[in-house]
XYZ file of C-alpha atoms in Angstrom:
661
model
C 53.928 132.451 88.587
C 55.266 135.500 90.443
C 51.990 137.386 89.789
C 49.936 134.472 91.108
C 52.079 134.296 94.233
C 51.675 138.036 94.938
C 47.877 137.805 94.473
C 47.655 134.982 96.986
C 49.703 136.936 99.474
C 47.575 140.045 98.904
C 44.340 138.073 99.363
C 45.672 136.630 102.578
C 46.443 140.104 103.849
C 42.982 141.369 102.959
C 41.264 138.361 104.559
C 43.125 138.901 107.811
C 42.415 142.620 107.862
C 46.038 143.582 107.993
C 47.099 147.117 107.144
C 48.872 147.331 103.782
C 51.008 150.164 104.902
C 54.403 148.797 106.009
C 57.736 150.346 106.661
C 60.204 150.386 103.733
C 62.536 148.016 105.585
C 59.719 145.576 106.208
C 58.676 145.701 102.560
C 62.234 144.952 101.427
C 62.458 141.971 103.771
C 59.095 140.700 102.555
C 60.229 141.066 98.953
C 63.370 139.049 99.621
C 61.330 136.300 101.289
C 58.968 136.205 98.275
C 61.869 135.846 95.867
C 63.511 133.057 97.907
C 60.230 131.216 98.200
C 59.546 131.650 94.494
C 62.987 130.310 93.596
C 62.523 127.383 95.941
C 59.241 126.424 94.343
C 60.730 126.643 90.887
C 63.682 124.485 91.924
C 61.496 121.823 93.481
C 59.247 121.646 90.441
C 62.157 121.444 88.039
C 63.760 118.701 90.146
C 60.512 116.758 90.248
C 59.984 117.030 86.518
C 63.570 116.031 85.793
C 63.362 113.033 88.090
C 60.070 111.997 86.530
C 61.508 112.253 83.047
C 64.343 109.963 83.991
C 62.009 107.414 85.482
C 59.073 107.547 83.067
C 60.641 108.730 79.822
C 60.326 112.031 77.951
C 56.902 113.560 77.571
C 55.281 112.065 80.711
C 53.982 114.366 83.392
C 55.137 114.296 87.006
C 51.577 113.948 88.227
C 51.259 110.511 86.638
C 53.147 109.119 89.636
C 50.031 109.816 91.639
C 46.949 107.667 91.697
C 43.532 108.776 90.551
C 42.880 110.701 93.759
C 46.039 112.794 93.363
C 47.932 110.890 96.060
C 51.335 109.159 95.810
C 51.298 105.411 95.574
C 51.955 103.730 98.962
C 55.387 102.375 97.985
C 56.621 105.920 97.141
C 55.460 107.520 100.361
C 57.852 108.664 103.053
C 55.654 107.029 105.646
C 56.295 103.594 104.146
C 60.073 104.145 104.075
C 59.987 105.349 107.681
C 57.918 102.359 108.844
C 60.205 99.920 107.001
C 63.316 101.478 108.560
C 61.740 101.448 112.016
C 60.762 97.803 111.590
C 64.317 96.788 110.677
C 65.727 98.930 113.469
C 63.555 97.118 116.018
C 63.900 93.646 114.507
C 67.705 93.405 114.545
C 68.285 94.547 118.157
C 65.372 92.395 119.277
C 66.774 89.328 117.542
C 70.224 90.002 119.008
C 68.894 90.545 122.528
C 66.467 87.671 122.320
C 69.256 85.391 121.146
C 71.295 86.249 124.237
C 68.374 85.630 126.554
C 67.614 82.484 124.622
C 71.066 81.129 125.477
C 70.459 81.439 129.204
C 66.714 80.695 129.214
C 66.453 78.199 126.396
C 63.610 76.157 127.848
C 61.413 79.231 128.161
C 62.134 80.737 124.744
C 61.980 77.521 122.757
C 58.267 77.425 123.502
C 57.597 80.860 122.055
C 60.352 81.870 119.604
C 61.634 80.051 116.534
C 65.056 81.591 115.868
C 65.713 79.303 112.920
C 62.878 80.953 111.021
C 64.266 84.379 111.973
C 67.609 83.447 110.419
C 65.845 82.452 107.202
C 64.327 85.940 107.024
C 67.727 87.511 107.730
C 69.191 85.574 104.788
C 66.805 87.399 102.469
C 68.069 90.780 103.654
C 71.838 90.153 103.589
C 72.290 90.814 99.885
C 70.674 94.250 99.989
C 72.155 95.559 103.246
C 75.470 97.432 103.657
C 78.516 95.203 104.074
C 79.013 96.023 107.752
C 75.415 95.184 108.636
C 75.503 92.041 106.511
C 78.627 90.963 108.394
C 76.806 91.600 111.666
C 73.955 89.340 110.521
C 76.512 86.671 109.582
C 77.841 86.767 113.139
C 74.349 86.306 114.548
C 73.663 83.361 112.255
C 76.961 81.572 112.840
C 76.972 82.231 116.560
C 80.203 84.224 116.497
C 78.522 87.006 118.397
C 77.041 84.825 121.087
C 77.864 85.098 124.755
C 80.122 82.086 124.925
C 82.242 81.613 127.998
C 85.227 83.445 126.542
C 83.119 86.446 125.509
C 81.848 86.760 129.050
C 85.398 86.475 130.375
C 86.450 89.708 128.673
C 84.752 91.560 131.521
C 86.727 92.826 134.514
C 87.610 90.146 137.095
C 85.654 87.517 135.121
C 88.431 84.920 134.729
C 89.331 85.026 138.408
C 85.703 84.737 139.482
C 85.093 81.743 137.240
C 88.187 79.875 138.461
C 87.321 80.716 142.039
C 83.857 79.258 141.496
C 84.900 76.177 139.510
C 88.189 75.205 141.163
C 88.180 77.121 144.476
C 91.745 78.214 143.719
C 93.572 80.715 145.895
C 96.870 82.577 145.954
C 99.879 80.362 146.580
C 103.118 81.223 144.779
C 104.235 84.871 144.994
C 104.118 86.442 141.534
C 106.740 88.711 139.959
C 105.755 90.267 136.627
C 108.394 91.660 134.261
C 106.934 93.910 131.520
C 108.085 94.205 127.929
C 109.934 96.849 125.951
C 108.545 100.410 126.123
C 105.532 99.329 128.217
C 106.855 100.781 131.489
C 106.196 104.453 132.189
C 109.291 106.641 132.589
C 109.329 109.756 134.787
C 111.582 112.803 134.924
C 113.415 113.326 138.220
C 115.784 116.063 137.062
C 115.501 119.712 138.097
C 118.371 121.302 136.139
C 118.319 120.727 132.384
C 120.131 123.252 130.211
C 119.615 126.682 128.648
C 117.133 125.344 126.090
C 115.242 122.974 128.340
C 114.320 123.445 131.998
C 113.892 120.028 133.612
C 112.103 121.329 136.682
C 108.968 121.964 134.600
C 108.726 118.209 133.979
C 109.603 117.026 137.481
C 107.875 113.698 138.225
C 105.947 113.902 134.987
C 105.778 110.823 132.789
C 107.684 111.593 129.626
C 106.944 108.084 128.384
C 103.621 106.344 128.850
C 101.097 109.162 129.320
C 99.203 111.898 127.508
C 101.762 114.275 128.984
C 104.302 112.499 126.794
C 102.216 113.254 123.692
C 101.715 116.871 124.669
C 105.412 117.425 125.321
C 106.631 115.719 122.156
C 104.276 117.915 120.108
C 104.702 121.227 121.934
C 108.390 120.956 122.853
C 109.998 118.289 120.704
C 113.605 119.349 121.345
C 113.169 119.283 125.110
C 111.420 115.914 125.014
C 114.248 114.393 122.979
C 116.872 115.766 125.357
C 115.123 114.024 128.230
C 114.474 110.612 126.688
C 117.746 110.151 124.788
C 120.617 108.558 126.694
C 124.230 109.665 126.623
C 125.733 108.079 123.484
C 129.117 107.362 125.040
C 128.085 106.024 128.453
C 124.654 104.641 127.625
C 123.408 106.196 130.882
C 121.854 109.550 131.851
C 122.970 112.579 129.843
C 124.316 115.482 131.949
C 121.592 117.361 133.883
C 118.740 115.099 132.712
C 117.414 112.265 134.866
C 114.683 109.809 133.923
C 113.683 106.756 135.937
C 111.188 103.940 135.494
C 107.918 104.481 137.326
C 107.433 102.025 140.170
C 104.560 99.975 141.518
C 101.626 98.479 139.685
C 100.819 101.877 138.161
C 104.025 101.676 136.134
C 102.638 98.951 133.866
C 98.901 99.106 134.544
C 98.126 101.384 131.590
C 100.359 102.825 128.894
C 98.059 105.783 128.251
C 94.712 106.320 129.959
C 92.288 103.767 128.562
C 94.994 101.579 126.993
C 95.570 98.768 129.489
C 98.631 96.548 129.482
C 98.841 94.455 132.690
C 95.593 95.696 134.228
C 93.580 92.572 133.373
C 96.236 90.331 134.935
C 96.275 92.430 138.127
C 92.486 92.269 138.364
C 92.225 88.513 138.011
C 95.096 87.817 140.402
C 93.363 90.085 142.903
C 90.198 87.972 142.774
C 91.979 84.870 144.116
C 93.729 86.702 146.936
C 96.818 88.388 145.519
C 97.800 91.815 146.855
C 101.059 93.825 147.089
C 102.494 91.489 149.737
C 102.119 88.559 147.356
C 102.885 90.035 143.951
C 104.872 92.837 142.357
C 105.547 94.454 139.008
C 109.304 94.553 138.420
C 109.352 97.668 136.234
C 112.642 98.726 134.656
C 114.063 101.388 132.369
C 113.883 99.475 129.099
C 116.078 102.079 127.367
C 119.180 100.753 129.132
C 121.379 97.869 128.056
C 120.902 94.924 130.395
C 124.027 95.199 132.522
C 123.568 98.981 132.642
C 120.305 98.293 134.493
C 122.459 96.840 137.243
C 125.146 99.528 137.017
C 122.780 102.462 137.344
C 119.693 101.143 139.142
C 120.831 97.885 140.775
C 117.780 96.413 139.087
C 118.811 92.760 139.204
C 120.026 93.053 142.793
C 116.642 94.444 143.833
C 114.861 91.714 141.877
C 116.937 89.020 143.575
C 116.294 90.439 147.043
C 112.572 90.804 146.403
C 112.301 87.186 145.282
C 114.241 86.038 148.338
C 111.957 88.072 150.608
C 108.810 86.670 148.979
C 110.204 83.167 149.399
C 111.105 83.774 153.025
C 107.755 85.310 154.011
C 105.468 82.911 152.139
C 107.477 79.712 152.300
C 106.692 79.224 148.612
C 108.791 79.518 145.492
C 108.093 82.412 143.154
C 106.254 82.429 139.826
C 107.964 84.683 137.254
C 105.911 86.096 134.378
C 107.665 87.795 131.476
C 106.008 89.454 128.508
C 107.877 90.296 125.298
C 111.315 91.677 126.273
C 110.432 90.804 129.873
C 111.035 87.136 129.045
C 114.543 88.022 127.880
C 115.112 89.945 131.108
C 114.071 86.890 133.146
C 116.326 84.564 131.140
C 119.209 87.022 131.601
C 118.437 87.271 135.330
C 118.561 83.480 135.788
C 122.120 83.487 134.410
C 123.125 86.689 136.242
C 121.904 85.552 139.670
C 124.070 82.408 139.721
C 127.172 84.004 138.162
C 130.102 85.152 140.270
C 131.892 88.450 139.887
C 131.504 92.219 140.254
C 128.016 93.424 139.294
C 126.827 89.792 139.202
C 124.354 88.036 141.511
C 126.771 85.621 143.228
C 123.834 83.435 144.258
C 125.632 80.227 143.400
C 124.420 77.204 141.471
C 121.064 76.030 142.699
C 119.679 79.493 143.507
C 117.111 79.328 140.681
C 115.928 75.840 141.619
C 115.597 76.905 145.252
C 113.637 80.111 144.645
C 111.760 79.810 141.325
C 108.723 77.569 140.899
C 107.822 78.498 137.348
C 108.642 80.816 134.478
C 105.720 81.907 132.277
C 107.055 83.131 128.949
C 104.105 85.083 127.492
C 104.686 86.176 123.882
C 108.382 86.348 124.719
C 111.136 87.513 122.394
C 113.793 85.031 123.529
C 115.211 84.929 119.989
C 114.439 88.551 119.159
C 112.110 90.034 116.562
C 112.846 91.042 112.944
C 111.118 94.403 113.500
C 114.105 95.559 115.554
C 116.284 95.651 112.425
C 114.323 98.319 110.478
C 113.951 100.263 113.729
C 117.727 100.680 113.985
C 118.352 101.071 110.238
C 115.641 103.529 109.246
C 113.677 104.474 112.369
C 110.560 102.459 111.570
C 108.342 102.704 114.646
C 104.639 102.817 113.789
C 104.536 99.091 113.063
C 107.798 98.218 114.781
C 107.006 99.093 118.373
C 103.671 97.435 118.912
C 101.803 99.624 121.388
C 99.299 102.438 121.574
C 98.633 103.636 118.024
C 98.261 107.262 119.117
C 101.705 107.330 120.726
C 103.323 105.687 117.720
C 101.516 108.108 115.408
C 103.037 110.988 117.380
C 106.530 109.596 116.945
C 106.007 109.010 113.222
C 104.290 112.358 112.605
C 106.439 114.829 114.510
C 109.899 113.255 114.222
C 111.864 112.632 111.075
C 113.298 109.192 110.418
C 116.755 110.550 111.117
C 115.660 111.850 114.529
C 114.029 108.544 115.374
C 117.122 106.568 114.404
C 119.366 108.778 116.551
C 117.027 108.364 119.510
C 116.735 104.581 119.151
C 120.482 104.167 118.766
C 121.076 105.742 122.184
C 118.709 103.233 123.801
C 120.942 100.291 124.644
C 117.962 98.027 125.302
C 116.735 98.053 121.703
C 119.629 95.997 120.213
C 118.748 93.189 122.643
C 115.700 92.628 120.422
C 117.779 91.898 117.313
C 117.154 88.323 116.086
C 119.428 85.583 117.416
C 120.464 82.279 115.915
C 121.565 83.379 112.444
C 120.909 80.827 109.681
C 119.957 78.054 112.137
C 116.738 79.869 113.045
C 116.225 82.441 110.291
C 117.484 80.583 107.224
C 119.894 81.534 104.458
C 119.642 82.707 100.858
C 118.445 79.276 99.763
C 115.800 78.307 102.305
C 114.018 79.023 105.574
C 111.784 76.894 107.771
C 108.701 79.007 107.038
C 108.983 78.850 103.249
C 106.562 75.927 102.955
C 103.971 77.883 104.935
C 103.090 80.257 102.093
C 104.600 78.426 99.109
C 106.874 81.387 98.472
C 108.768 81.638 95.225
C 111.532 83.303 97.241
C 112.840 82.418 100.693
C 112.285 84.270 103.956
C 115.995 83.746 104.524
C 116.457 86.568 102.028
C 115.782 89.036 104.832
C 116.588 92.405 103.223
C 116.224 92.765 99.470
C 117.323 95.587 97.175
C 115.230 95.760 94.023
C 116.648 99.075 92.773
C 120.377 99.366 93.268
C 121.729 102.883 92.876
C 125.326 102.216 93.912
C 127.798 99.446 94.593
C 127.554 99.930 98.375
C 124.293 97.994 98.752
C 124.337 95.754 95.739
C 123.249 92.411 97.177
C 120.469 90.969 99.279
C 121.106 90.148 102.927
C 120.437 87.221 105.239
C 119.601 87.888 108.886
C 123.252 87.601 109.869
C 124.299 89.943 107.046
C 121.554 92.438 107.926
C 122.628 92.661 111.575
C 126.254 93.091 110.547
C 125.244 95.847 108.122
C 123.098 97.526 110.810
C 126.098 97.732 113.105
C 128.476 98.732 110.298
C 126.440 101.849 109.455
C 125.931 102.714 113.143
C 128.119 105.058 115.215
C 131.236 103.596 116.833
C 129.807 104.021 120.332
C 126.799 101.864 119.425
C 129.017 99.190 117.901
C 131.071 99.121 121.095
C 128.016 98.896 123.358
C 126.461 96.074 121.364
C 129.723 94.131 121.361
C 130.031 94.502 125.150
C 126.414 93.631 125.930
C 124.985 91.177 123.377
C 125.567 88.369 120.896
C 123.335 87.168 118.066
C 124.973 83.930 116.932
C 124.994 80.434 118.412
C 127.422 78.135 120.201
C 128.935 75.323 118.177
C 129.856 72.946 121.032
C 128.676 72.038 124.524
C 131.922 73.317 126.038
C 131.445 76.662 124.330
C 127.898 76.768 125.674
C 129.175 76.209 129.223
C 132.083 78.642 128.969
C 129.751 81.420 127.867
C 127.973 81.303 131.241
C 130.856 83.303 132.709
C 130.315 86.381 130.515
C 127.279 88.638 130.620
C 127.241 89.457 126.893
C 125.930 85.929 126.187
C 123.175 85.850 128.822
C 120.417 87.328 126.652
C 120.916 84.680 123.954
C 119.545 81.173 124.708
C 121.464 79.886 121.668
C 124.713 80.764 123.468
C 124.026 79.635 127.072
C 121.943 76.790 128.560
C 119.004 76.934 130.916
C 119.948 76.887 134.619
C 120.197 73.526 136.322
C 116.823 73.735 138.006
C 115.080 70.370 137.578
C 112.123 71.378 139.764
C 111.359 74.580 137.885
C 108.676 74.535 135.185
C 108.575 76.625 132.009
C 105.408 77.608 130.151
C 105.742 79.111 126.670
C 102.434 80.730 125.700
C 102.169 82.762 122.509
C 99.812 83.729 119.704
C 99.572 82.403 116.155
C 97.376 83.130 113.120
C 98.245 86.836 112.965
C 100.312 88.122 109.987
C 103.739 89.265 111.184
C 106.644 91.116 109.561
C 109.438 88.800 108.463
C 111.409 90.338 105.554
C 111.760 93.731 103.855
C 112.542 95.461 100.583
C 114.909 98.422 101.037
C 116.183 101.148 98.770
C 119.134 103.503 98.892
C 118.222 107.192 99.054
C 119.951 109.694 96.760
C 119.211 112.597 99.107
C 122.386 113.131 101.120
C 120.458 114.977 103.844
C 118.216 111.965 104.505
C 118.925 108.460 105.732
C 120.896 106.284 103.351
C 118.433 103.392 103.585
C 114.660 103.255 103.890
C 111.985 100.656 103.243
C 110.986 100.826 99.592
C 107.281 101.542 99.904
C 107.078 101.916 96.124
C 107.856 98.230 95.791
C 105.040 95.853 94.922
C 105.546 94.142 98.290
C 107.759 96.199 100.623
C 107.141 93.969 103.655
C 106.842 90.175 103.628
C 104.577 88.664 106.262
C 104.585 85.274 107.949
C 102.868 83.411 110.774
C 103.075 84.980 114.240
C 101.344 87.241 116.752
C 101.624 90.498 114.816
C 105.029 91.399 116.266
C 106.976 88.192 116.938
C 107.110 85.606 114.121
C 106.500 81.968 114.906
C 110.118 80.852 114.462
C 111.209 83.237 117.238
C 109.706 80.682 119.663
C 111.907 77.875 118.346
C 113.962 77.685 121.535
C 110.924 76.662 123.586
C 110.434 73.688 121.273
C 114.123 72.799 121.459
C 113.982 72.850 125.281
C 110.788 70.764 125.221
C 112.633 67.914 123.482
C 114.050 66.957 126.886
C 117.479 66.927 128.476
C 120.127 68.346 126.142
C 123.072 70.747 126.286
C 120.498 73.555 125.986
C 118.374 72.104 128.819
C 120.831 70.153 130.989
C 118.415 69.578 133.885
C 115.593 68.401 131.638
C 113.262 71.160 132.841
C 109.653 70.418 131.918
C 108.479 72.802 129.178
C 104.783 73.215 128.324
C 103.964 74.935 125.034
C 100.563 76.507 124.407
C 99.824 78.111 121.047
C 96.815 80.440 121.095
C 94.938 81.132 117.882
C 94.330 84.821 117.295
C 90.534 85.211 117.064
C 89.806 88.893 117.650
C 86.331 90.200 118.338
C 85.520 92.588 115.487
C 83.538 94.813 117.859
C 86.342 95.170 120.437
C 89.182 97.551 119.564
C 91.587 95.476 121.709
C 90.478 92.158 120.253
C 88.415 90.869 123.156
C 88.813 87.686 125.164
C 90.134 85.629 122.229
C 92.845 87.989 121.063
C 96.351 86.557 120.844
C 97.958 89.723 119.458
C 101.368 90.488 120.931
C 100.211 93.099 123.481
C 96.492 92.352 123.715
C 97.242 88.760 124.719
C 97.684 90.103 128.256
C 93.925 90.685 128.313
C 93.151 87.297 126.805
C 90.858 85.132 128.927
C 92.910 82.064 128.052
C 96.268 83.504 129.120
C 94.788 84.871 132.346
C 93.301 81.446 133.019
C 96.738 79.836 132.654
C 98.451 82.436 134.830
C 96.005 81.947 137.691
C 96.222 78.167 137.521
C 100.023 78.194 137.534
C 100.333 80.812 140.282
C 97.840 78.947 142.477
C 99.792 75.708 142.202
C 97.563 74.058 139.596
C 99.950 74.225 136.665
C 99.194 70.578 135.924
C 95.826 71.775 134.571
C 97.622 73.615 131.751
C 97.916 71.234 128.827
C 100.279 71.581 125.890
C 98.600 72.605 122.632
C 100.374 73.127 119.321
C 98.494 74.510 116.342
C 101.486 75.083 114.060
C 104.252 72.960 112.561
C 106.977 74.671 114.566
C 108.006 71.518 116.453
C 108.567 69.775 113.133
C 110.481 72.765 111.790
C 112.717 72.787 114.868
C 113.471 69.096 114.407
C 114.696 69.943 110.889
C 116.741 73.016 111.862
C 120.538 72.548 111.761
C 121.160 72.923 115.508
C 124.775 71.966 116.246
C 123.691 70.055 119.360
């Protein structure tokens, strides 16, 4: 073969009249090229023969795959494969695009295109296509990928424009929005620092809620921790380090560039006439315990004065919107503003009824969230703090569990998220309201389980009440003291106890311990997501390594985390208080405030990373077309258009819960 190749090359040279005399270097290069080419030919022929043997059996020649003229059969040609691929590549986009046009120009297309026959053809292809493409075809056939009204409303300003067109609504009630935990950006305002960390380099930089945060936590972890951690003893700023919540709409617009939080709400409110003189974002430093917000920043005083100014200038009562922890802040504020005493609002009874038109509780954590418990026990954050995945990945990747626990323990706002209501809401070792939901062999009331006991210290499973007590017992003394001064997690046994608790701020974040304000003209809207698996109970193990945390989630267990119905962060039963209030006048709702409950089914768009217009996930619900529709109707004075809708059995569960009143 090599001799034949050289003869052909030599003949080619002679035919072209080239000079045979070449430089030695050129001859060496030519020789190498000949060898490579020769090896390539041998490899191709061997591969062809081997492939033929596998297909045709031993002893058959490769050339038999060709027809009598020495050509490949048409089905084996590359041209056929290319044409088939091109045909499919054109057919699918055309069918998708034509389907969209068909929706808006049905009379025209029905005359020319039969989409039912197209779907029959697509059925034939589904079994042989990759799973992702087959799923895409399913969506086309079932209409899940059509441009229904909600799909269109995922676009910027779309909800506001539609309501403006259909109902001619316009801005009426001033709007105050209170964001949730960790969703407000926090900036450095210190210029001193210490020997290891110069604060001036971070002046006015966002150390929480920006890419600068990610860069700093990776490049200078120690300095970042010194800035964001609070003083353990005081719960306020550590010496020489000063962080403050960013202000204005930018504080909650985006968490990190491209990851919106309240942006969709701002956009749609803007369409119907809202601007900074008619709405505000009441950002706060969510790291602080609630009364410490007033001690350090006068947060509640500013909020009260801003509401009073809105009311005075517009002549209209204010619409309050709280998301996640923001709903707790609003509930706390409504008790604070009417209470009398130092650091309290001193607004007197009737202030809420006079100034507040409505309270929209969007995915609120009025009764806490189970995820807060593993956060304080073992520093679980990736799935505990439900926000930008990149930021949570940074915290999980570059900080040990021990470092995360120490940081979270200094943040006095985090314990406010611990579940409230004990066995009334969360069940006991024998039963829980949600047990019938999944036909569990065990109860959700068994909140923390130990499958592998290594000592007598943690030798029994724990209910929610037991788990919170254990969390505090293994925490530093300063954290135990702060929690005792700021929060409660139980429930009042009598109406007198419920009333007496209104005098003390430690009860104001717990709606099981204090009643709603006497504001008969105020309206409450509880809007939250369902149909999204949510953490509810955990399997823990005790670590033998003395240098590590004592307790961690047992990820070697068959099922380390038990899931239930919810919005991905807040389980369904955490909304029980809304259903209790909705039963009418009671010790918990003395004025008989009207409560509208709307449960939104989580129906994410598989092609939208944030879930699209139908998402009811805990954070992404703020971009939901349905929630934005409700907000605009309520703020514009058309709250009567918002109808109650319950998709779950929570109202029935609440009627069976052992409330003392």
